[in-house]
Short mmCIF file of C-alpha atoms in Angstrom, two decimals:
data_model
loop_
_atom_site.label_atom_id
_atom_site.label_comp_id
_atom_site.label_asym_id
_atom_site.label_seq_id
_atom_site.Cartn_x
_atom_site.Cartn_y
_atom_site.Cartn_z
CA MET A 1 115.43 224.06 59.46
CA HIS A 2 118.97 223.70 57.49
CA LEU A 3 116.36 221.00 55.06
CA ASP A 4 113.56 223.99 54.53
CA ALA A 5 116.65 226.16 54.17
CA ASP A 6 117.97 224.94 51.85
CA ALA A 7 114.89 223.82 49.79
CA LEU A 8 114.26 227.58 49.68
CA ALA A 9 117.73 228.75 48.57
CA ILE A 10 117.20 226.47 45.80
CA SER A 11 113.95 227.45 44.98
CA ASN A 12 115.28 231.06 45.00
CA THR A 13 117.80 229.70 42.62
CA ALA A 14 115.72 227.45 39.95
CA ALA A 15 112.69 230.46 40.25
CA PRO A 16 114.04 232.86 36.52
CA GLY A 17 114.40 229.19 34.72
CA LEU A 18 110.93 227.92 35.49
CA GLU A 19 109.70 231.13 35.06
CA MET A 20 111.11 231.17 31.06
CA ILE A 21 109.90 227.78 30.56
CA LEU A 22 106.70 228.63 31.69
CA VAL A 23 106.45 231.91 29.13
CA GLY A 24 108.11 229.73 26.22
CA ASN A 25 105.12 227.22 26.46
CA ILE A 26 102.83 230.14 27.10
CA TYR A 27 104.14 231.62 23.29
CA ALA A 28 104.28 228.10 21.84
CA GLU A 29 100.84 227.26 22.87
CA GLY A 30 99.40 231.16 21.44
CA ALA A 31 101.28 229.91 17.95
CA CYS A 32 99.65 226.33 17.92
CA LEU A 33 96.44 228.20 18.70
CA VAL A 34 96.88 230.62 15.79
CA VAL A 35 98.25 228.62 13.65
CA GLY A 36 94.70 226.09 14.24
CA ALA A 37 92.62 229.12 13.41
CA VAL A 38 94.51 230.16 10.39
CA LEU A 39 94.17 226.12 9.62
CA CYS A 40 90.11 226.31 10.09
CA TYR A 41 89.86 229.45 8.51
CA LEU A 42 92.10 228.01 5.24
CA LEU A 43 89.28 224.87 5.25
CA LEU A 44 85.68 227.20 5.83
CA TRP A 45 86.95 228.75 3.00
CA LEU A 46 87.49 226.18 0.54
CA ARG A 47 84.20 224.29 1.50
CA ASP A 48 82.63 227.44 0.63
CA ARG A 49 84.16 227.79 -1.67
CA ASN A 50 83.35 224.80 -3.63
CA ALA A 51 79.85 224.62 -2.27
CA ARG A 52 79.58 228.47 -3.88
CA LYS A 53 81.31 226.56 -7.49
CA LEU A 54 78.59 223.45 -6.80
CA GLN A 55 75.91 226.01 -6.79
CA ALA A 56 77.13 227.92 -10.12
CA LEU A 57 77.37 224.15 -11.52
CA GLN A 58 73.65 223.95 -10.31
CA LEU A 59 72.62 226.88 -11.26
CA GLN A 60 74.28 226.31 -15.07
CA THR A 61 72.28 223.16 -14.93
CA LEU A 62 69.04 224.57 -13.76
CA LEU A 63 69.28 227.12 -16.61
CA GLU A 64 70.97 225.17 -19.20
CA ASN A 65 67.30 222.79 -18.54
CA ALA A 66 65.26 226.00 -18.48
CA ARG A 67 66.32 227.17 -22.37
CA ARG A 68 65.68 223.55 -23.75
CA ASP A 69 62.29 223.50 -22.25
CA ALA A 70 61.84 227.06 -22.92
CA GLU A 71 63.18 226.28 -27.15
CA ALA A 72 60.62 223.50 -27.33
CA PHE A 73 57.89 225.08 -25.89
CA VAL A 74 57.79 227.63 -28.37
CA ARG A 75 58.94 225.61 -30.85
CA ASP A 76 55.82 223.50 -29.86
CA ALA A 77 53.91 226.67 -30.14
CA ARG A 78 54.70 227.57 -32.89
CA LEU A 79 53.80 224.36 -34.68
CA ALA A 80 50.63 224.23 -33.03
CA ALA A 81 49.59 228.20 -34.29
CA ASN A 82 50.71 226.71 -37.96
CA GLU A 83 48.62 223.93 -37.93
CA GLU A 84 45.65 226.01 -36.67
CA ALA A 85 46.37 228.60 -39.20
CA LEU A 86 46.73 226.13 -41.83
CA LYS A 87 43.17 225.17 -41.02
CA ILE A 88 41.48 228.14 -40.38
CA ARG A 89 42.74 229.36 -43.61
CA GLU A 90 41.33 225.78 -45.28
CA GLN A 91 37.42 226.74 -43.48
CA THR A 92 37.56 230.54 -45.00
CA GLU A 93 38.54 229.20 -48.82
CA GLN A 94 36.01 226.69 -48.12
CA SER A 95 33.49 229.20 -46.45
CA PHE A 96 34.62 231.52 -49.44
CA THR A 97 33.77 228.77 -51.42
CA ALA A 98 30.38 228.28 -50.56
CA ARG A 99 29.76 231.75 -50.37
CA ARG A 100 30.83 231.98 -54.13
CA GLN A 101 28.95 229.07 -55.23
CA GLU A 102 25.97 230.96 -53.09
CA ARG A 103 26.24 234.10 -55.14
CA ALA A 104 27.09 231.86 -58.68
CA GLU A 105 22.90 230.49 -58.00
CA LEU A 106 21.79 233.86 -57.14
CA GLU A 107 22.73 235.56 -60.02
CA ARG A 108 22.19 232.63 -62.11
CA ARG A 109 18.57 232.60 -60.54
CA LEU A 110 17.90 236.45 -60.93
CA SER A 111 19.26 235.75 -64.86
CA GLU A 112 16.43 233.51 -65.01
CA ARG A 113 14.18 236.27 -63.38
CA GLU A 114 15.39 239.25 -65.35
CA THR A 115 15.06 236.64 -68.67
CA LEU A 116 11.40 235.73 -67.59
CA ILE A 117 9.98 239.53 -66.37
CA ASN A 118 11.54 240.65 -70.16
CA THR A 119 9.70 237.77 -71.47
CA GLN A 120 6.71 238.29 -69.91
CA LEU A 121 6.98 242.39 -70.79
CA GLU A 122 7.39 241.22 -74.05
CA GLY A 123 4.29 239.22 -73.98
CA VAL A 124 2.49 242.09 -71.88
CA VAL A 125 3.08 244.76 -74.74
CA GLN A 126 2.16 242.19 -77.58
CA ALA A 127 -1.04 241.56 -75.52
CA GLU A 128 -1.63 245.60 -75.10
CA ARG A 129 -0.85 245.60 -79.03
CA SER A 130 -3.31 242.86 -79.68
CA LEU A 131 -5.99 244.31 -77.69
CA ARG A 132 -5.78 247.74 -79.26
CA GLU A 133 -6.23 246.18 -82.44
CA GLN A 134 -8.88 244.58 -81.35
CA LYS A 135 -10.46 247.45 -80.11
CA ASP A 136 -10.16 249.25 -83.64
CA VAL A 137 -12.01 245.83 -84.86
CA LEU A 138 -14.56 246.26 -82.36
CA LYS A 139 -14.82 250.25 -83.16
CA ARG A 140 -15.35 249.48 -86.50
CA LYS A 141 -17.48 246.36 -86.23
CA ALA A 142 -19.62 248.81 -83.54
CA ASP A 143 -19.92 251.76 -85.95
CA LEU A 144 -21.16 249.50 -88.85
CA LEU A 145 -23.88 247.63 -87.01
CA ASP A 146 -24.71 251.08 -85.88
CA SER A 147 -25.81 251.69 -89.80
CA GLN A 148 -26.73 248.29 -90.59
CA GLN A 149 -29.21 248.99 -87.39
CA GLN A 150 -30.27 252.47 -88.75
CA GLU A 151 -30.29 250.65 -92.45
CA LEU A 152 -32.88 247.64 -90.78
CA GLU A 153 -35.24 250.04 -89.12
CA GLY A 154 -35.62 251.81 -92.47
CA LEU A 155 -36.68 248.59 -93.60
CA ILE A 156 -38.93 247.83 -91.24
CA LYS A 157 -40.49 250.29 -91.46
CA LEU A 158 -40.94 250.26 -95.26
CA ARG A 159 -42.16 246.52 -94.38
CA ARG A 160 -44.96 246.70 -91.82
CA GLU A 161 -46.13 249.91 -94.57
CA GLN A 162 -46.59 247.57 -96.76
CA LEU A 163 -48.42 244.50 -94.91
CA GLU A 164 -50.31 247.11 -94.23
CA ASN A 165 -51.47 247.31 -97.68
CA LEU A 166 -51.27 243.94 -98.39
CA SER A 167 -53.07 242.57 -95.49
CA ARG A 168 -55.44 246.04 -95.14
CA LEU A 169 -54.93 245.29 -90.73
CA SER A 170 -54.02 248.12 -88.60
CA GLU A 171 -50.67 248.35 -87.45
CA ASP A 172 -51.83 246.84 -83.62
CA GLU A 173 -53.88 243.80 -85.32
CA ALA A 174 -50.79 243.06 -87.57
CA ARG A 175 -48.59 243.32 -84.25
CA THR A 176 -50.72 240.89 -82.29
CA GLN A 177 -51.06 238.56 -85.04
CA PHE A 178 -46.80 238.55 -85.35
CA LEU A 179 -46.27 238.39 -81.19
CA LYS A 180 -48.42 235.72 -81.32
CA GLU A 181 -46.74 234.12 -84.09
CA VAL A 182 -43.46 234.20 -82.81
CA GLU A 183 -44.56 233.33 -79.67
CA MET A 184 -45.53 230.38 -80.90
CA GLU A 185 -42.17 229.93 -82.72
CA ALA A 186 -39.93 231.29 -79.71
CA MET A 187 -41.98 228.09 -77.64
CA ARG A 188 -40.95 225.30 -80.35
CA ASP A 189 -37.34 226.35 -80.33
CA ALA A 190 -37.57 227.13 -76.56
CA SER A 191 -38.66 223.54 -76.47
CA ASN A 192 -35.75 221.84 -79.04
CA LEU A 193 -33.18 223.89 -77.02
CA THR A 194 -34.41 222.67 -73.66
CA ARG A 195 -34.46 218.83 -74.87
CA HIS A 196 -30.70 219.93 -76.38
CA ILE A 197 -29.50 220.99 -73.35
CA VAL A 198 -31.16 218.27 -70.88
CA GLU A 199 -29.49 216.06 -73.28
CA ASP A 200 -26.01 217.92 -73.41
CA ALA A 201 -25.90 217.87 -69.76
CA LYS A 202 -26.87 214.46 -69.17
CA SER A 203 -23.59 213.51 -71.36
CA LYS A 204 -21.52 216.11 -69.57
CA ALA A 205 -23.13 215.61 -65.78
CA GLU A 206 -20.11 213.07 -64.22
CA GLU A 207 -17.17 215.50 -66.70
CA LYS A 208 -18.59 218.79 -64.58
CA ALA A 209 -19.18 216.84 -61.37
CA ARG A 210 -15.68 215.90 -61.97
CA GLN A 211 -14.70 219.71 -62.11
CA ILE A 212 -16.87 220.86 -59.62
CA ILE A 213 -14.83 218.39 -56.79
CA SER A 214 -11.37 218.97 -57.89
CA VAL A 215 -12.27 222.74 -57.57
CA ALA A 216 -13.94 221.87 -53.65
CA ILE A 217 -10.81 219.82 -53.22
CA GLN A 218 -8.34 222.87 -54.35
CA ARG A 219 -10.12 224.97 -52.54
CA TYR A 220 -10.15 223.41 -49.46
CA ALA A 221 -7.04 221.29 -49.56
CA GLY A 222 -4.76 224.60 -47.77
CA ASP A 223 -6.47 225.31 -45.05
CA HIS A 224 -7.68 220.99 -44.26
CA THR A 225 -4.19 219.90 -44.82
CA PHE A 226 -2.47 222.93 -41.90
CA GLU A 227 -5.15 221.33 -39.27
CA THR A 228 -4.90 218.30 -40.36
CA SER A 229 -1.58 217.27 -40.75
CA THR A 230 0.00 219.37 -37.81
CA ALA A 231 0.90 219.31 -33.95
CA THR A 232 1.56 222.55 -32.20
CA ILE A 233 3.70 221.81 -28.90
CA ALA A 234 3.67 224.84 -26.49
CA LEU A 235 7.27 226.58 -25.26
CA GLN A 236 8.32 228.65 -21.98
CA GLY A 237 10.61 230.33 -23.94
CA GLU A 238 12.63 230.29 -27.08
CA GLU A 239 15.78 228.91 -25.79
CA MET A 240 14.36 225.79 -25.57
CA LYS A 241 14.76 226.03 -29.35
CA GLY A 242 18.32 225.81 -29.26
CA ARG A 243 18.37 222.65 -27.44
CA ILE A 244 15.77 220.94 -29.38
CA ILE A 245 18.02 221.58 -32.44
CA GLY A 246 21.21 220.71 -30.71
CA ARG A 247 24.93 221.41 -32.01
CA ASP A 248 25.06 221.97 -35.83
CA GLY A 249 21.07 220.43 -35.71
CA ARG A 250 21.72 217.12 -34.95
CA ASN A 251 18.84 216.92 -32.37
CA ILE A 252 16.47 217.52 -34.27
CA ARG A 253 17.27 215.72 -37.14
CA ALA A 254 17.93 212.34 -34.58
CA PHE A 255 13.97 213.54 -33.80
CA GLU A 256 13.12 213.82 -37.66
CA ALA A 257 14.76 209.95 -38.17
CA ALA A 258 13.02 208.63 -35.40
CA THR A 259 9.32 209.50 -36.00
CA GLY A 260 9.36 209.86 -39.23
CA ILE A 261 7.43 213.79 -38.80
CA THR A 262 8.76 217.12 -39.87
CA VAL A 263 9.73 219.92 -36.73
CA LEU A 264 9.11 222.87 -37.33
CA ILE A 265 10.91 225.18 -35.59
CA ASP A 266 10.96 229.30 -36.19
CA ASP A 267 7.31 228.95 -37.53
CA THR A 268 5.42 230.05 -34.51
CA PRO A 269 7.06 232.22 -31.76
CA ASN A 270 7.46 230.11 -28.47
CA ALA A 271 6.42 226.95 -29.73
CA VAL A 272 7.49 223.87 -32.24
CA VAL A 273 5.11 223.14 -35.30
CA LEU A 274 5.18 219.21 -36.46
CA SER A 275 4.04 218.15 -39.15
CA GLY A 276 3.33 214.34 -41.12
CA PHE A 277 0.45 212.86 -42.71
CA ASP A 278 0.73 210.01 -40.27
CA PRO A 279 -1.63 210.51 -37.28
CA VAL A 280 -0.14 207.72 -35.88
CA ARG A 281 3.76 208.82 -35.94
CA ARG A 282 2.30 212.42 -34.91
CA GLU A 283 1.05 210.98 -31.81
CA ILE A 284 3.66 209.62 -31.36
CA ALA A 285 6.57 212.48 -31.93
CA ARG A 286 3.94 214.59 -29.78
CA GLU A 287 4.30 212.68 -26.78
CA ALA A 288 8.28 212.11 -27.48
CA MET A 289 8.49 215.89 -27.12
CA ASN A 290 6.49 217.05 -24.82
CA ARG A 291 8.45 214.10 -22.69
CA LEU A 292 11.71 215.38 -24.14
CA ILE A 293 10.48 218.74 -22.64
CA LEU A 294 10.12 218.10 -19.44
CA ASP A 295 12.98 215.77 -18.65
CA GLY A 296 15.68 218.09 -19.96
CA ARG A 297 18.03 215.92 -21.51
CA ILE A 298 17.99 216.64 -24.97
CA HIS A 299 20.83 214.54 -27.42
CA PRO A 300 20.30 211.96 -30.13
CA THR A 301 20.65 209.23 -27.76
CA ARG A 302 17.88 209.79 -25.24
CA ILE A 303 15.50 211.59 -28.99
CA GLU A 304 16.05 207.38 -29.36
CA GLU A 305 14.75 205.72 -26.82
CA ILE A 306 12.09 208.19 -25.59
CA VAL A 307 10.54 207.32 -29.54
CA ALA A 308 10.91 203.82 -28.62
CA LYS A 309 9.40 203.89 -25.40
CA VAL A 310 6.29 206.18 -26.96
CA THR A 311 6.06 203.62 -29.53
CA GLN A 312 5.42 200.87 -27.54
CA GLU A 313 2.73 202.43 -25.90
CA MET A 314 1.24 203.66 -28.42
CA ASP A 315 1.09 200.36 -30.09
CA GLU A 316 -0.04 199.12 -26.77
CA THR A 317 -2.79 201.81 -26.85
CA ILE A 318 -3.99 201.51 -29.81
CA VAL A 319 -4.76 197.56 -29.36
CA ARG A 320 -6.60 198.33 -25.93
CA LEU A 321 -8.73 201.34 -27.73
CA GLY A 322 -9.59 198.96 -30.60
CA ASP A 323 -10.52 196.20 -27.89
CA GLU A 324 -12.78 198.94 -25.64
CA ALA A 325 -14.50 199.98 -28.95
CA VAL A 326 -15.39 195.98 -29.45
CA ALA A 327 -16.64 196.04 -25.97
CA LYS A 328 -18.94 198.68 -25.99
CA THR A 329 -20.61 197.78 -29.47
CA GLY A 330 -20.75 194.16 -27.50
CA LEU A 331 -19.87 192.21 -30.77
CA SER A 332 -17.58 189.16 -30.43
CA PRO A 333 -13.34 189.10 -30.77
CA MET A 334 -12.01 190.04 -33.87
CA HIS A 335 -8.96 189.42 -35.76
CA PRO A 336 -6.25 191.11 -33.78
CA GLU A 337 -5.07 192.86 -37.27
CA ILE A 338 -8.85 194.79 -37.54
CA ILE A 339 -8.40 195.48 -33.64
CA LYS A 340 -5.61 197.67 -34.66
CA LEU A 341 -6.86 199.30 -37.06
CA LEU A 342 -9.81 200.46 -34.85
CA GLY A 343 -7.27 201.88 -32.59
CA ARG A 344 -6.09 203.38 -34.98
CA LEU A 345 -8.94 205.72 -35.61
CA HIS A 346 -8.99 207.20 -32.62
CA PHE A 347 -6.58 209.60 -34.38
CA ARG A 348 -8.06 210.40 -37.21
CA HIS A 349 -11.09 213.24 -37.28
CA SER A 350 -13.28 214.84 -40.13
CA TYR A 351 -14.09 218.03 -39.45
CA SER A 352 -12.95 217.03 -35.85
CA GLN A 353 -15.41 214.86 -35.12
CA ASN A 354 -13.45 211.46 -34.07
CA ILE A 355 -13.38 208.58 -36.64
CA LEU A 356 -13.66 205.88 -34.08
CA ASN A 357 -16.56 207.42 -32.03
CA HIS A 358 -18.34 208.16 -35.03
CA SER A 359 -17.86 203.86 -36.13
CA ILE A 360 -19.17 203.28 -32.06
CA GLU A 361 -22.68 205.57 -33.56
CA VAL A 362 -22.63 204.39 -36.67
CA ALA A 363 -22.68 200.72 -35.14
CA HIS A 364 -25.00 201.42 -32.40
CA LEU A 365 -27.43 202.77 -35.11
CA MET A 366 -27.06 200.29 -37.27
CA GLY A 367 -28.62 197.67 -34.00
CA LEU A 368 -31.51 200.06 -33.37
CA MET A 369 -32.62 200.04 -36.98
CA ALA A 370 -31.98 195.99 -37.64
CA SER A 371 -33.67 195.16 -34.69
CA GLU A 372 -36.63 197.33 -36.02
CA LEU A 373 -36.87 195.34 -39.07
CA GLY A 374 -36.02 192.24 -37.99
CA ILE A 375 -31.88 191.87 -39.15
CA ASP A 376 -29.42 189.87 -37.91
CA VAL A 377 -28.28 192.99 -34.75
CA SER A 378 -25.11 191.49 -34.52
CA LEU A 379 -23.74 191.79 -37.82
CA ALA A 380 -25.44 195.41 -38.68
CA LYS A 381 -22.84 196.27 -35.27
CA ARG A 382 -20.35 195.03 -36.81
CA THR A 383 -20.73 196.40 -40.56
CA GLY A 384 -21.11 199.83 -38.81
CA LEU A 385 -17.75 199.59 -36.93
CA LEU A 386 -16.08 198.23 -39.93
CA HIS A 387 -17.88 200.44 -42.28
CA ASP A 388 -14.44 203.31 -42.38
CA ILE A 389 -11.72 201.31 -41.33
CA GLY A 390 -9.47 202.10 -44.67
CA LYS A 391 -9.19 205.38 -43.50
CA ALA A 392 -6.94 203.65 -40.74
CA VAL A 393 -4.40 202.40 -44.61
CA ASN A 394 -5.57 205.19 -47.07
CA HIS A 395 -2.52 206.78 -47.01
CA GLU A 396 -0.86 203.22 -48.36
CA ILE A 397 -3.35 201.52 -50.07
CA GLU A 398 -4.61 203.14 -53.29
CA GLY A 399 -8.48 203.24 -53.62
CA PRO A 400 -12.01 204.46 -51.73
CA HIS A 401 -11.54 204.11 -48.21
CA ALA A 402 -15.13 202.24 -48.36
CA VAL A 403 -13.39 199.24 -50.98
CA VAL A 404 -10.12 199.00 -49.40
CA GLY A 405 -11.46 199.11 -46.35
CA ALA A 406 -13.67 195.78 -47.53
CA ASP A 407 -10.92 194.09 -49.08
CA ILE A 408 -8.94 194.21 -45.62
CA ILE A 409 -11.79 192.24 -43.40
CA LYS A 410 -11.95 190.15 -45.79
CA ARG A 411 -8.14 188.94 -45.56
CA HIS A 412 -9.46 188.41 -42.17
CA GLY A 413 -12.72 186.91 -42.60
CA GLU A 414 -14.71 188.55 -42.11
CA SER A 415 -18.48 187.57 -43.81
CA ASP A 416 -19.51 188.79 -47.58
CA ALA A 417 -22.66 190.23 -46.14
CA VAL A 418 -20.66 192.42 -43.75
CA VAL A 419 -18.15 193.04 -46.90
CA ASN A 420 -20.72 193.78 -49.23
CA GLY A 421 -22.85 196.05 -46.52
CA VAL A 422 -18.60 197.90 -46.06
CA ALA A 423 -17.21 198.39 -49.24
CA SER A 424 -21.41 199.29 -51.24
CA HIS A 425 -21.72 202.37 -48.19
CA HIS A 426 -20.73 205.37 -50.52
CA ASN A 427 -22.31 203.48 -53.80
CA ASP A 428 -18.82 202.49 -54.70
CA ILE A 429 -19.73 199.27 -55.62
CA PRO A 430 -23.93 197.80 -55.45
CA PRO A 431 -25.05 197.21 -52.49
CA ILE A 432 -26.18 192.74 -52.18
CA GLY A 433 -28.49 193.09 -48.99
CA PRO A 434 -29.77 195.93 -46.85
CA LEU A 435 -26.55 196.09 -44.64
CA GLY A 436 -24.73 198.82 -47.20
CA ILE A 437 -28.09 200.98 -47.40
CA LEU A 438 -28.50 200.86 -43.38
CA VAL A 439 -24.77 201.97 -42.89
CA SER A 440 -25.62 204.73 -45.67
CA ALA A 441 -28.00 205.91 -43.83
CA ALA A 442 -26.01 205.26 -40.38
CA ASP A 443 -23.27 207.38 -41.55
CA ALA A 444 -25.47 210.27 -42.95
CA ILE A 445 -27.20 210.35 -38.94
CA SER A 446 -24.35 210.30 -37.09
CA ALA A 447 -22.42 212.77 -39.25
CA SER A 448 -25.13 215.25 -39.46
CA ARG A 449 -26.62 215.66 -36.12
CA PRO A 450 -25.55 219.22 -34.86
CA GLY A 451 -22.76 219.18 -32.83
CA ALA A 452 -20.93 215.99 -34.21
CA ARG A 453 -18.60 218.00 -36.54
CA SER A 454 -17.39 221.20 -36.35
CA GLU A 455 -14.82 223.87 -38.01
CA ASN A 456 -11.97 225.58 -36.33
CA MET A 457 -13.24 229.21 -35.71
CA ALA A 458 -11.41 231.57 -38.17
CA THR A 459 -13.37 228.83 -40.91
CA TYR A 460 -16.42 229.08 -39.42
CA LEU A 461 -16.55 232.86 -38.73
CA LYS A 462 -15.32 233.17 -43.18
CA ARG A 463 -17.56 231.03 -44.42
CA VAL A 464 -20.49 233.30 -42.12
CA ASP A 465 -18.74 236.58 -43.33
CA ASP A 466 -18.27 234.97 -47.07
CA LEU A 467 -22.91 234.33 -46.22
CA GLU A 468 -23.96 237.29 -45.30
CA LYS A 469 -21.36 239.51 -48.25
CA ILE A 470 -22.64 236.86 -51.10
CA ALA A 471 -26.89 237.77 -49.79
CA LEU A 472 -25.88 241.99 -50.05
CA SER A 473 -24.76 241.77 -53.33
CA PHE A 474 -27.76 241.40 -54.91
CA PRO A 475 -30.03 244.45 -55.45
CA GLY A 476 -33.13 244.99 -52.94
CA VAL A 477 -31.43 242.82 -50.13
CA GLU A 478 -31.69 245.48 -47.02
CA LYS A 479 -30.22 243.36 -43.98
CA CYS A 480 -29.22 239.50 -43.92
CA PHE A 481 -28.11 237.45 -41.06
CA ALA A 482 -26.39 234.21 -41.46
CA VAL A 483 -28.33 231.91 -38.11
CA GLN A 484 -28.05 228.16 -37.45
CA ALA A 485 -24.45 228.57 -36.95
CA GLY A 486 -24.36 229.36 -40.35
CA ARG A 487 -27.19 226.87 -42.04
CA GLU A 488 -29.44 229.46 -42.39
CA LEU A 489 -28.86 232.24 -44.30
CA ARG A 490 -32.24 235.02 -43.10
CA ILE A 491 -33.25 237.95 -45.74
CA MET A 492 -34.53 240.88 -45.49
CA VAL A 493 -35.80 242.79 -48.77
CA GLN A 494 -37.29 245.78 -49.59
CA PRO A 495 -40.88 245.04 -50.50
CA GLU A 496 -41.00 248.38 -52.94
CA GLN A 497 -38.11 246.97 -54.89
CA VAL A 498 -38.60 243.29 -54.91
CA SER A 499 -41.76 241.31 -55.49
CA ASP A 500 -43.16 238.26 -54.14
CA ASP A 501 -42.33 236.51 -57.29
CA GLN A 502 -38.57 238.34 -57.89
CA ALA A 503 -38.70 236.95 -53.72
CA PHE A 504 -38.83 233.18 -55.20
CA ALA A 505 -35.70 234.58 -57.76
CA LEU A 506 -33.33 235.85 -55.54
CA ALA A 507 -33.76 233.18 -53.27
CA ARG A 508 -32.90 230.38 -56.25
CA ASN A 509 -30.57 232.63 -57.49
CA ILE A 510 -28.48 233.15 -54.12
CA ALA A 511 -28.25 229.64 -52.99
CA SER A 512 -27.14 229.01 -56.57
CA LYS A 513 -23.89 231.67 -56.23
CA ILE A 514 -23.52 229.72 -52.53
CA GLU A 515 -23.42 226.99 -54.57
CA ASN A 516 -20.91 227.92 -56.63
CA ASP A 517 -18.41 230.84 -54.36
CA LEU A 518 -18.42 228.50 -51.24
CA GLN A 519 -17.98 224.83 -49.80
CA TYR A 520 -19.63 224.26 -46.57
CA PRO A 521 -20.33 220.48 -44.69
CA GLY A 522 -24.17 219.73 -44.50
CA GLN A 523 -26.70 222.14 -46.71
CA ILE A 524 -27.77 226.45 -46.09
CA LYS A 525 -31.74 227.10 -45.95
CA ILE A 526 -32.17 230.08 -47.69
CA THR A 527 -34.79 231.79 -46.71
CA VAL A 528 -36.13 235.71 -47.89
CA ILE A 529 -38.39 238.14 -45.94
CA ARG A 530 -40.73 240.77 -47.56
CA GLU A 531 -42.99 242.07 -45.05
CA THR A 532 -44.50 245.60 -46.06
CA ARG A 533 -46.78 247.14 -43.79
CA CYS A 534 -49.33 249.91 -44.01
CA VAL A 535 -50.29 252.31 -41.03
CA GLU A 536 -53.36 254.33 -41.49
CA VAL A 537 -55.22 256.27 -38.14
CA ALA A 538 -58.39 256.38 -37.67
CA LYS A 539 -59.67 260.50 -36.05
#
């Protein structure tokens, strides 16, 4: 118990000191916490400041890079703009130069036209002055002729009276004798004139024939050339024309270079016209254009591929058509070059008559006539099939197609009889045997049969209209009708104005005018109908 009391006493005595120690420790710990907190704040503040400095430095670096990139972009854009401006300036100067040249050319043409017009005007004025002078001269001559005519009538009257006194003949008797003498003299003069005209006509017949043929060719050439040297391809719309032309016209230039055919774009709406004299090339161009339009891919490389493919197919088709023609006529095989030329005839026409079909028809006709005459049928058919083969190359070799064809088949081993028959079927050379004469007959039969040859509708209607206009231009014609597809012209005349004799003369005059004014295949029959009806009623 004493120990517990002592311990209690000691604890009571030491309690204030322990409390002071505990309070001091507490203050020390608080101070340490405050100092630690300040240090932590300072560390955090220093780290944030360093981070802000680093961010500012990075931002400044990014801004500097962006400024340099912007300056480089502006510099590049300025250079590109300068180059584009120079290019546009060069193009503009070129355009202005071209326009100045065009303007100079137009001014030159206008100057030439003005000079030509002034020259023509001076010629017209001079011609008018000359006409007035000629008119005055003619008027003076007419007055002189009138006075001479009156003087001549007075002399004739005086001479008649003197003749009556000398001959002791009446006026009627003298007139009769005088007219008889005049008639005899006129007949002699007419006979001499007729003989002179016939001799002169014989000497000038060949020259006149050439002139007539030249005029016929001139009148027929335009329409015939367009019909036989063009092919028209229909289009679904006008936008396809732009694809056919291509950028800067490269497609159309590539097509013309590959085919050798001219392409006309703007002449016909919704259509393309292919123009060329070679029918095989024109057919190749037509088929190639159709395939390109269907395919839709139109560019130079594709054009060359299609044209090459169509050309190869066309060569095969030509050989096949030639072989078929030989097989249809039942002849032995021919030289490959002759086969190719026969196949090319399939693409040529005369008045819409296919020349290859015409040649096959002539060969069959030759066979029929040869069998009747006892001539070699095989040679006759061979001659008929080959008679127009020169038309397959008449644009490559000069000369009549009969002679050209004969030279070709002679080089490829045909017999002399066949060669002469081909060469002489248009009388270019005299025929040696009967084959040339038979070919001429068979050729005429095949060409002139109804339906063998035809014309386009416009040409046919124009010819029929011209026939009727020519007939109606003669006096006394009441009505006229072109019948038999323009092969016959029937004319109704007024009987009180045209006699029977005049009807015959009218038919001859109309036929002569038709021959001079119109061009037509075959012949046209002129029929003049004159009818008088007398009707009375018995009461």
